[in-house]
Amino acid sequence: MHPEHAWAGGRMRTVAVLTGTRADYGLLRGLIREIDADPALELRLIATGTHLVDEFGRTSTEIENDGFALSATVPIWSGDDDRLSVAADVGRAVPGYARALAEISPDVLVVLGDRLEAFAAATAATILSIPIAHIHGGEVTEGAMDDALRHSLTKMSYLHFASTPDHRRRVIQLGEDPERVYFHGAPIVDALDSLELLSRTAVEQRFDIRLPMPTALVTFHPAAMDVARPEQLVEELLAGLLGVEGLHLVITGSNSDIGTADVRARIAAFTTSHPDRVDFVESFGQLGYLSAMSAVAVVVGNSSSTVLEAPVLGVPSVLIGDRQKGRPLADTVTVPTPERDTIAAAVRTAISWTAKRSGTSIFGAPGFAARTAATLRDAVIPRPPRKSFHDLEEESAHE
């Protein structure tokens, strides 16, 4: 056993992993497998958020179908998506997470990204003195409150797994010790390296959709601090897509964010009004989503997949609004002004590319899951997770 193991007597280290959406589970699946397979680690999986909501496909079944047992389920959403209701839901979520974490009593809690589920769970873990390991810290999304949530998660966390060297430097800039901040790459690179994507025909048959060329894969989530109101942005987006002659649309379901109900209602009405040109899929799951993405001409919307998955696959994407503003952009990503005519023009240009570009390498090489599991196994993780502020005047953030 590694000489720096922080537990005594060879006890297995218990690692709790939180997943709240179909998207973060797709990114965490490889790491979950690595943790589950490591004889020195004991996996405890917590499902929450939209995994437990019928309207969003109750995707906890996908986790169980993958053979993973759930150690806890923590329902948190009331079904109302106005700001006051969401704030109240988050407040009620903290004791739910606290009870689950107190029962599991993990040596470390793994959270990913910037969502309210992760923020509330990390708040509970911080109060319980449970160390937190955070994936995808140091990133910037200026058009969403996710930005503040992500940086707050960084300050609550003891271990950090950044997706690029620049993101690692930002975490250090926030006062974190460089020795606890790792660049292991992005988990999506692992997923794309290990998955055997479905053929176009298989995707069409499995999800009962059409994928003629050209097709756009469209995902839009409301963002509280975007350049315009979510309902205005989605109207411009849909009108712009409709204005591209011969373009078929496959639209996926929105996240449970503030303003989701109105956005989903508009998408539903649009889908019903244009059955000849539009197919809707609530949740593809990771394999289905990436397989569909590989088969389309362009990815459109404001999901992180426009700046992460699509560039890695080499599929052109058109990013709408400010939800992802501040993230590194590959040259396959176009950001038009959020107006129907400019959106339509950007989509036309993207689908005119006759061949896929080479995938971006800014997110590291495959192996994120193995590297991260090894760090979770071998790193010294004290409890309580006391840490000192790392002052940049004393040492460069570029270490």
Tab-separated table of C-alpha atoms in Angstrom:
chain	number	residue	atom	x	y	z
A	1	MET	CA	0.000	0.000	0.000
A	2	HIS	CA	1.236	3.518	-0.779
A	3	PRO	CA	3.305	4.919	2.135
A	4	GLU	CA	1.402	8.214	2.123
A	5	HIS	CA	-2.049	6.690	2.645
A	6	ALA	CA	-3.777	8.914	5.180
A	7	TRP	CA	-5.793	6.182	6.859
A	8	ALA	CA	-4.533	3.915	9.607
A	9	GLY	CA	-4.236	0.156	9.674
A	10	GLY	CA	-4.792	-0.328	5.951
A	11	ARG	CA	-8.476	0.631	6.163
A	12	MET	CA	-10.147	1.196	2.812
A	13	ARG	CA	-10.689	4.857	1.971
A	14	THR	CA	-14.385	5.621	1.479
A	15	VAL	CA	-15.055	7.902	-1.493
A	16	ALA	CA	-18.528	9.394	-1.914
A	17	VAL	CA	-19.411	10.658	-5.392
A	18	LEU	CA	-22.314	13.052	-5.955
A	19	THR	CA	-24.212	13.081	-9.252
A	20	GLY	CA	-27.197	15.308	-9.934
A	21	THR	CA	-27.799	15.280	-13.700
A	22	ARG	CA	-27.471	13.059	-16.748
A	23	ALA	CA	-24.625	15.314	-17.921
A	24	ASP	CA	-22.406	15.103	-14.855
A	25	TYR	CA	-22.999	11.358	-14.523
A	26	GLY	CA	-21.744	10.882	-18.072
A	27	LEU	CA	-18.544	12.689	-17.107
A	28	LEU	CA	-18.178	10.873	-13.774
A	29	ARG	CA	-18.937	7.342	-14.990
A	30	GLY	CA	-15.327	6.464	-15.809
A	31	LEU	CA	-14.068	7.731	-12.454
A	32	ILE	CA	-16.849	5.871	-10.637
A	33	ARG	CA	-15.743	2.655	-12.357
A	34	GLU	CA	-12.111	3.228	-11.388
A	35	ILE	CA	-13.018	3.883	-7.754
A	36	ASP	CA	-15.297	0.846	-7.658
A	37	ALA	CA	-12.555	-1.380	-9.080
A	38	ASP	CA	-9.777	-0.207	-6.734
A	39	PRO	CA	-9.369	-2.607	-3.765
A	40	ALA	CA	-8.119	0.271	-1.590
A	41	LEU	CA	-11.221	2.397	-2.220
A	42	GLU	CA	-14.837	1.957	-1.191
A	43	LEU	CA	-17.387	3.680	-3.434
A	44	ARG	CA	-20.459	5.415	-2.050
A	45	LEU	CA	-22.678	6.884	-4.768
A	46	ILE	CA	-25.208	9.646	-4.047
A	47	ALA	CA	-27.905	10.407	-6.651
A	48	THR	CA	-29.803	13.674	-6.456
A	49	GLY	CA	-31.245	16.479	-8.576
A	50	THR	CA	-32.912	15.624	-11.868
A	51	HIS	CA	-31.848	11.977	-11.583
A	52	LEU	CA	-34.868	11.595	-9.289
A	53	VAL	CA	-37.432	13.611	-11.295
A	54	ASP	CA	-39.808	11.955	-13.773
A	55	GLU	CA	-40.062	15.108	-15.903
A	56	PHE	CA	-36.334	14.887	-16.633
A	57	GLY	CA	-36.346	11.164	-17.363
A	58	ARG	CA	-35.575	9.832	-13.859
A	59	THR	CA	-32.062	9.011	-14.981
A	60	SER	CA	-31.118	7.286	-11.712
A	61	THR	CA	-32.195	4.135	-13.559
A	62	GLU	CA	-29.280	4.656	-15.952
A	63	ILE	CA	-26.884	4.553	-12.990
A	64	GLU	CA	-28.416	1.328	-11.681
A	65	ASN	CA	-28.431	-0.200	-15.175
A	66	ASP	CA	-24.675	0.403	-15.260
A	67	GLY	CA	-24.400	-1.881	-12.229
A	68	PHE	CA	-23.716	0.748	-9.559
A	69	ALA	CA	-25.542	0.602	-6.231
A	70	LEU	CA	-26.847	3.881	-4.833
A	71	SER	CA	-25.791	4.521	-1.246
A	72	ALA	CA	-28.198	7.445	-0.916
A	73	THR	CA	-30.798	9.357	-2.902
A	74	VAL	CA	-31.492	12.969	-1.947
A	75	PRO	CA	-34.481	14.568	-3.725
A	76	ILE	CA	-34.208	18.354	-3.582
A	77	TRP	CA	-36.389	20.037	-6.234
A	78	SER	CA	-39.944	21.157	-5.470
A	79	GLY	CA	-40.875	21.565	-9.138
A	80	ASP	CA	-41.032	25.384	-9.062
A	81	ASP	CA	-38.286	27.200	-10.972
A	82	ASP	CA	-38.595	30.848	-9.907
A	83	ARG	CA	-35.657	32.322	-7.990
A	84	LEU	CA	-37.315	32.296	-4.569
A	85	SER	CA	-38.433	28.666	-4.902
A	86	VAL	CA	-35.017	27.508	-6.107
A	87	ALA	CA	-33.285	29.361	-3.253
A	88	ALA	CA	-35.671	27.721	-0.782
A	89	ASP	CA	-35.042	24.301	-2.376
A	90	VAL	CA	-31.299	24.730	-1.928
A	91	GLY	CA	-31.803	25.661	1.718
A	92	ARG	CA	-33.906	22.547	2.294
A	93	ALA	CA	-31.354	20.437	0.401
A	94	VAL	CA	-28.494	21.109	2.818
A	95	PRO	CA	-29.969	19.059	5.715
A	96	GLY	CA	-30.846	16.257	3.285
A	97	TYR	CA	-27.247	16.061	2.126
A	98	ALA	CA	-26.010	16.422	5.697
A	99	ARG	CA	-28.022	13.403	6.832
A	100	ALA	CA	-26.835	11.290	3.892
A	101	LEU	CA	-23.187	12.270	4.389
A	102	ALA	CA	-23.359	11.736	8.159
A	103	GLU	CA	-24.666	8.218	7.571
A	104	ILE	CA	-22.079	7.370	4.895
A	105	SER	CA	-19.268	9.226	6.712
A	106	PRO	CA	-16.919	9.236	3.702
A	107	ASP	CA	-13.235	10.091	3.845
A	108	VAL	CA	-13.755	12.392	0.858
A	109	LEU	CA	-16.705	13.671	-1.216
A	110	VAL	CA	-16.242	14.100	-4.982
A	111	VAL	CA	-18.287	16.809	-6.719
A	112	LEU	CA	-18.126	18.066	-10.288
A	113	GLY	CA	-18.755	21.442	-11.826
A	114	ASP	CA	-20.855	24.333	-10.701
A	115	ARG	CA	-24.460	23.320	-10.117
A	116	LEU	CA	-26.596	24.114	-7.085
A	117	GLU	CA	-26.719	20.434	-6.125
A	118	ALA	CA	-22.927	20.361	-5.770
A	119	PHE	CA	-22.912	23.674	-3.923
A	120	ALA	CA	-25.512	22.544	-1.369
A	121	ALA	CA	-23.835	19.161	-0.831
A	122	ALA	CA	-20.435	20.806	-0.415
A	123	THR	CA	-21.905	23.229	2.108
A	124	ALA	CA	-23.144	20.295	4.174
A	125	ALA	CA	-19.805	18.484	3.826
A	126	THR	CA	-17.875	21.582	4.891
A	127	ILE	CA	-19.948	21.914	8.059
A	128	LEU	CA	-19.446	18.193	8.766
A	129	SER	CA	-15.659	18.553	8.203
A	130	ILE	CA	-15.749	16.083	5.304
A	131	PRO	CA	-12.969	16.821	2.773
A	132	ILE	CA	-14.147	17.663	-0.748
A	133	ALA	CA	-12.505	16.890	-4.096
A	134	HIS	CA	-13.708	19.193	-6.872
A	135	ILE	CA	-13.562	18.490	-10.625
A	136	HIS	CA	-13.640	21.308	-13.231
A	137	GLY	CA	-12.652	24.155	-10.923
A	138	GLY	CA	-10.989	27.349	-12.137
A	139	GLU	CA	-13.269	27.763	-15.139
A	140	VAL	CA	-15.204	30.902	-16.035
A	141	THR	CA	-18.822	31.211	-17.210
A	142	GLU	CA	-19.687	34.897	-17.000
A	143	GLY	CA	-23.284	34.536	-18.152
A	144	ALA	CA	-24.438	32.342	-15.276
A	145	MET	CA	-24.381	32.349	-11.495
A	146	ASP	CA	-22.564	29.023	-11.940
A	147	ASP	CA	-19.399	31.146	-11.981
A	148	ALA	CA	-19.819	32.172	-8.333
A	149	LEU	CA	-20.925	28.674	-7.332
A	150	ARG	CA	-17.877	27.073	-8.951
A	151	HIS	CA	-15.399	29.398	-7.262
A	152	SER	CA	-17.198	28.891	-3.929
A	153	LEU	CA	-16.821	25.137	-4.415
A	154	THR	CA	-13.111	25.679	-5.011
A	155	LYS	CA	-12.744	27.423	-1.655
A	156	MET	CA	-14.680	24.663	0.129
A	157	SER	CA	-12.595	21.915	-1.478
A	158	TYR	CA	-9.330	20.330	-0.396
A	159	LEU	CA	-8.354	18.540	-3.627
A	160	HIS	CA	-8.798	20.056	-7.080
A	161	PHE	CA	-8.835	18.377	-10.492
A	162	ALA	CA	-8.621	21.039	-13.213
A	163	SER	CA	-9.300	20.372	-16.890
A	164	THR	CA	-6.565	22.629	-18.356
A	165	PRO	CA	-3.318	24.212	-17.114
A	166	ASP	CA	-4.976	27.639	-17.232
A	167	HIS	CA	-7.817	26.411	-15.030
A	168	ARG	CA	-5.256	24.983	-12.605
A	169	ARG	CA	-3.556	28.392	-12.403
A	170	ARG	CA	-6.893	30.041	-11.613
A	171	VAL	CA	-7.535	27.641	-8.739
A	172	ILE	CA	-4.104	28.490	-7.345
A	173	GLN	CA	-4.910	32.180	-7.838
A	174	LEU	CA	-7.900	31.629	-5.556
A	175	GLY	CA	-5.456	30.735	-2.785
A	176	GLU	CA	-5.195	26.962	-3.112
A	177	ASP	CA	-1.899	25.170	-2.496
A	178	PRO	CA	-0.366	24.041	-5.836
A	179	GLU	CA	0.409	20.646	-4.288
A	180	ARG	CA	-3.335	19.986	-3.969
A	181	VAL	CA	-4.260	21.223	-7.478
A	182	TYR	CA	-3.925	18.659	-10.265
A	183	PHE	CA	-4.164	18.894	-14.037
A	184	HIS	CA	-5.477	15.446	-14.900
A	185	GLY	CA	-7.339	16.638	-18.009
A	186	ALA	CA	-11.069	16.624	-18.667
A	187	PRO	CA	-13.216	13.540	-18.018
A	188	ILE	CA	-14.944	13.887	-21.407
A	189	VAL	CA	-11.668	12.965	-23.140
A	190	ASP	CA	-11.760	9.595	-21.360
A	191	ALA	CA	-15.370	9.029	-22.371
A	192	LEU	CA	-14.682	9.690	-26.020
A	193	ASP	CA	-11.592	7.491	-25.943
A	194	SER	CA	-13.362	4.513	-24.374
A	195	LEU	CA	-16.869	4.596	-25.824
A	196	GLU	CA	-17.760	2.748	-28.992
A	197	LEU	CA	-20.195	5.219	-30.515
A	198	LEU	CA	-23.416	4.030	-32.090
A	199	SER	CA	-23.922	4.294	-35.816
A	200	ARG	CA	-26.271	6.881	-37.268
A	201	THR	CA	-28.846	4.173	-37.998
A	202	ALA	CA	-28.578	2.746	-34.484
A	203	VAL	CA	-29.164	6.182	-32.937
A	204	GLU	CA	-32.193	6.744	-35.160
A	205	GLN	CA	-33.687	3.393	-34.229
A	206	ARG	CA	-32.923	3.515	-30.492
A	207	PHE	CA	-34.369	7.010	-29.970
A	208	ASP	CA	-36.973	7.013	-32.763
A	209	ILE	CA	-35.534	10.125	-34.389
A	210	ARG	CA	-34.332	11.200	-37.814
A	211	LEU	CA	-30.749	12.218	-38.579
A	212	PRO	CA	-30.699	13.375	-42.199
A	213	MET	CA	-27.909	15.638	-43.338
A	214	PRO	CA	-27.742	18.374	-42.347
A	215	THR	CA	-29.037	17.974	-38.781
A	216	ALA	CA	-28.381	20.248	-35.800
A	217	LEU	CA	-28.192	18.834	-32.268
A	218	VAL	CA	-29.676	21.552	-30.055
A	219	THR	CA	-29.472	21.984	-26.274
A	220	PHE	CA	-30.475	25.190	-24.505
A	221	HIS	CA	-30.481	25.867	-20.758
A	222	PRO	CA	-31.721	29.078	-19.122
A	223	ALA	CA	-28.971	31.153	-17.503
A	224	ALA	CA	-29.847	33.700	-14.842
A	225	MET	CA	-27.169	36.232	-15.850
A	226	ASP	CA	-27.197	35.845	-19.633
A	227	VAL	CA	-27.089	38.633	-22.201
A	228	ALA	CA	-30.906	38.490	-22.504
A	229	ARG	CA	-33.837	36.778	-20.802
A	230	PRO	CA	-33.922	32.999	-21.399
A	231	GLU	CA	-37.316	33.131	-23.132
A	232	GLN	CA	-36.021	35.808	-25.521
A	233	LEU	CA	-32.837	33.862	-26.286
A	234	VAL	CA	-34.642	30.602	-26.951
A	235	GLU	CA	-37.111	32.361	-29.266
A	236	GLU	CA	-34.248	33.879	-31.282
A	237	LEU	CA	-32.455	30.539	-31.337
A	238	LEU	CA	-35.460	28.576	-32.589
A	239	ALA	CA	-36.365	31.208	-35.178
A	240	GLY	CA	-32.776	31.279	-36.422
A	241	LEU	CA	-32.653	27.499	-36.768
A	242	LEU	CA	-35.979	27.452	-38.575
A	243	GLY	CA	-34.572	29.975	-41.026
A	244	VAL	CA	-31.844	27.581	-42.208
A	245	GLU	CA	-33.266	25.870	-45.264
A	246	GLY	CA	-33.312	22.065	-45.168
A	247	LEU	CA	-31.915	21.859	-41.626
A	248	HIS	CA	-33.369	19.121	-39.423
A	249	LEU	CA	-33.331	19.667	-35.642
A	250	VAL	CA	-32.888	17.242	-32.760
A	251	ILE	CA	-33.580	19.093	-29.502
A	252	THR	CA	-32.760	17.737	-26.049
A	253	GLY	CA	-34.316	18.572	-22.667
A	254	SER	CA	-33.197	21.541	-20.566
A	255	ASN	CA	-31.689	21.354	-17.079
A	256	SER	CA	-33.632	22.215	-13.940
A	257	ASP	CA	-32.413	25.812	-13.770
A	258	ILE	CA	-34.207	29.051	-12.930
A	259	GLY	CA	-36.622	29.730	-15.800
A	260	THR	CA	-36.628	26.159	-17.078
A	261	ALA	CA	-40.436	25.776	-17.207
A	262	ASP	CA	-40.884	28.636	-19.668
A	263	VAL	CA	-38.018	27.480	-21.876
A	264	ARG	CA	-39.307	23.907	-21.937
A	265	ALA	CA	-42.827	25.094	-22.777
A	266	ARG	CA	-41.547	27.108	-25.736
A	267	ILE	CA	-39.460	24.207	-27.011
A	268	ALA	CA	-42.445	21.844	-26.650
A	269	ALA	CA	-44.695	24.210	-28.619
A	270	PHE	CA	-42.031	24.607	-31.307
A	271	THR	CA	-41.572	20.846	-31.591
A	272	THR	CA	-45.332	20.305	-31.921
A	273	SER	CA	-45.622	23.051	-34.543
A	274	HIS	CA	-42.864	21.636	-36.755
A	275	PRO	CA	-43.086	17.829	-36.599
A	276	ASP	CA	-41.598	17.481	-40.083
A	277	ARG	CA	-38.381	19.240	-39.079
A	278	VAL	CA	-37.978	18.629	-35.362
A	279	ASP	CA	-37.397	15.609	-33.105
A	280	PHE	CA	-37.211	15.910	-29.302
A	281	VAL	CA	-35.292	13.632	-26.928
A	282	GLU	CA	-35.520	14.340	-23.197
A	283	SER	CA	-32.338	12.460	-22.296
A	284	PHE	CA	-29.991	10.578	-24.615
A	285	GLY	CA	-27.613	9.389	-21.930
A	286	GLN	CA	-23.907	9.853	-22.591
A	287	LEU	CA	-23.478	7.154	-25.229
A	288	GLY	CA	-26.576	8.222	-27.138
A	289	TYR	CA	-25.757	11.932	-26.903
A	290	LEU	CA	-22.180	11.595	-28.101
A	291	SER	CA	-23.225	9.169	-30.826
A	292	ALA	CA	-25.877	11.594	-32.046
A	293	MET	CA	-23.350	14.413	-31.890
A	294	SER	CA	-20.888	12.510	-34.034
A	295	ALA	CA	-23.617	12.025	-36.666
A	296	VAL	CA	-24.824	15.630	-36.993
A	297	ALA	CA	-23.498	18.555	-39.007
A	298	VAL	CA	-23.510	21.080	-36.156
A	299	VAL	CA	-24.149	21.415	-32.415
A	300	VAL	CA	-26.104	24.523	-31.379
A	301	GLY	CA	-27.105	26.035	-28.034
A	302	ASN	CA	-25.510	27.094	-24.769
A	303	SER	CA	-24.690	23.752	-23.182
A	304	SER	CA	-21.093	23.123	-22.163
A	305	SER	CA	-21.134	20.438	-24.859
A	306	THR	CA	-20.793	23.204	-27.472
A	307	VAL	CA	-17.355	24.092	-26.087
A	308	LEU	CA	-16.220	20.729	-24.718
A	309	GLU	CA	-17.658	17.581	-26.308
A	310	ALA	CA	-18.233	19.016	-29.793
A	311	PRO	CA	-14.686	20.398	-30.192
A	312	VAL	CA	-13.168	17.160	-28.887
A	313	LEU	CA	-15.180	15.279	-31.525
A	314	GLY	CA	-14.254	17.852	-34.168
A	315	VAL	CA	-17.911	18.750	-34.804
A	316	PRO	CA	-18.559	22.469	-35.461
A	317	SER	CA	-20.690	24.245	-32.883
A	318	VAL	CA	-22.585	27.513	-32.577
A	319	LEU	CA	-22.663	28.956	-29.049
A	320	ILE	CA	-25.628	31.144	-28.082
A	321	GLY	CA	-25.479	33.836	-25.392
A	322	ASP	CA	-23.107	34.274	-22.468
A	323	ARG	CA	-23.715	31.090	-20.479
A	324	GLN	CA	-20.293	29.718	-21.470
A	325	LYS	CA	-18.514	33.073	-21.813
A	326	GLY	CA	-14.993	32.825	-20.430
A	327	ARG	CA	-14.371	29.182	-21.300
A	328	PRO	CA	-11.553	28.382	-23.750
A	329	LEU	CA	-12.931	28.088	-27.268
A	330	ALA	CA	-11.591	25.852	-30.014
A	331	ASP	CA	-11.577	27.153	-33.577
A	332	THR	CA	-14.581	24.906	-34.296
A	333	VAL	CA	-16.801	27.113	-32.068
A	334	THR	CA	-18.653	30.139	-33.467
A	335	VAL	CA	-20.268	32.764	-31.212
A	336	PRO	CA	-22.772	34.917	-33.128
A	337	THR	CA	-24.747	37.773	-31.635
A	338	PRO	CA	-27.921	36.196	-30.188
A	339	GLU	CA	-30.260	37.307	-32.956
A	340	ARG	CA	-32.082	35.012	-35.353
A	341	ASP	CA	-30.442	36.245	-38.545
A	342	THR	CA	-26.877	36.050	-37.231
A	343	ILE	CA	-27.597	32.666	-35.636
A	344	ALA	CA	-28.902	31.362	-38.958
A	345	ALA	CA	-25.842	32.702	-40.786
A	346	ALA	CA	-23.466	31.066	-38.292
A	347	VAL	CA	-25.249	27.723	-38.612
A	348	ARG	CA	-25.131	27.911	-42.415
A	349	THR	CA	-21.388	28.527	-42.279
A	350	ALA	CA	-20.822	25.675	-39.842
A	351	ILE	CA	-22.732	23.114	-41.907
A	352	SER	CA	-20.875	24.200	-45.045
A	353	TRP	CA	-17.695	22.608	-43.715
A	354	THR	CA	-17.193	19.511	-45.821
A	355	ALA	CA	-15.128	17.602	-43.257
A	356	LYS	CA	-14.795	17.464	-39.510
A	357	ARG	CA	-11.896	19.367	-38.013
A	358	SER	CA	-9.352	17.592	-35.859
A	359	GLY	CA	-10.393	17.392	-32.217
A	360	THR	CA	-8.941	19.858	-29.706
A	361	SER	CA	-6.164	18.771	-27.329
A	362	ILE	CA	-6.502	21.594	-24.757
A	363	PHE	CA	-8.281	19.240	-22.323
A	364	GLY	CA	-5.430	16.786	-21.933
A	365	ALA	CA	-4.882	13.161	-22.876
A	366	PRO	CA	-7.087	10.179	-21.987
A	367	GLY	CA	-6.543	8.781	-18.510
A	368	PHE	CA	-8.377	11.310	-16.333
A	369	ALA	CA	-10.296	8.616	-14.424
A	370	ALA	CA	-7.247	6.472	-13.630
A	371	ARG	CA	-5.110	9.459	-12.622
A	372	THR	CA	-7.843	10.938	-10.446
A	373	ALA	CA	-8.708	7.648	-8.742
A	374	ALA	CA	-5.025	7.137	-7.951
A	375	THR	CA	-4.827	10.609	-6.397
A	376	LEU	CA	-7.959	9.969	-4.344
A	377	ARG	CA	-6.353	6.735	-3.136
A	378	ASP	CA	-2.835	7.987	-2.443
A	379	ALA	CA	-3.091	11.646	-1.439
A	380	VAL	CA	-2.986	12.678	2.190
A	381	ILE	CA	-6.518	13.895	2.944
A	382	PRO	CA	-6.778	15.092	6.550
A	383	ARG	CA	-10.035	15.300	8.461
A	384	PRO	CA	-10.858	17.995	9.312
A	385	PRO	CA	-9.413	19.307	6.022
A	386	ARG	CA	-7.464	22.252	7.412
A	387	LYS	CA	-5.625	24.282	4.802
A	388	SER	CA	-3.680	27.535	4.562
A	389	PHE	CA	-4.239	30.297	2.029
A	390	HIS	CA	-1.581	30.143	-0.671
A	391	ASP	CA	-0.366	33.708	-1.271
A	392	LEU	CA	0.768	34.494	-4.833
A	393	GLU	CA	3.188	37.139	-3.619
A	394	GLU	CA	5.274	34.319	-2.227
A	395	GLU	CA	5.224	31.991	-5.175
A	396	SER	CA	4.265	32.094	-8.841
A	397	ALA	CA	0.902	30.594	-9.856
A	398	HIS	CA	2.598	29.108	-12.920
A	399	GLU	CA	4.279	26.272	-11.014
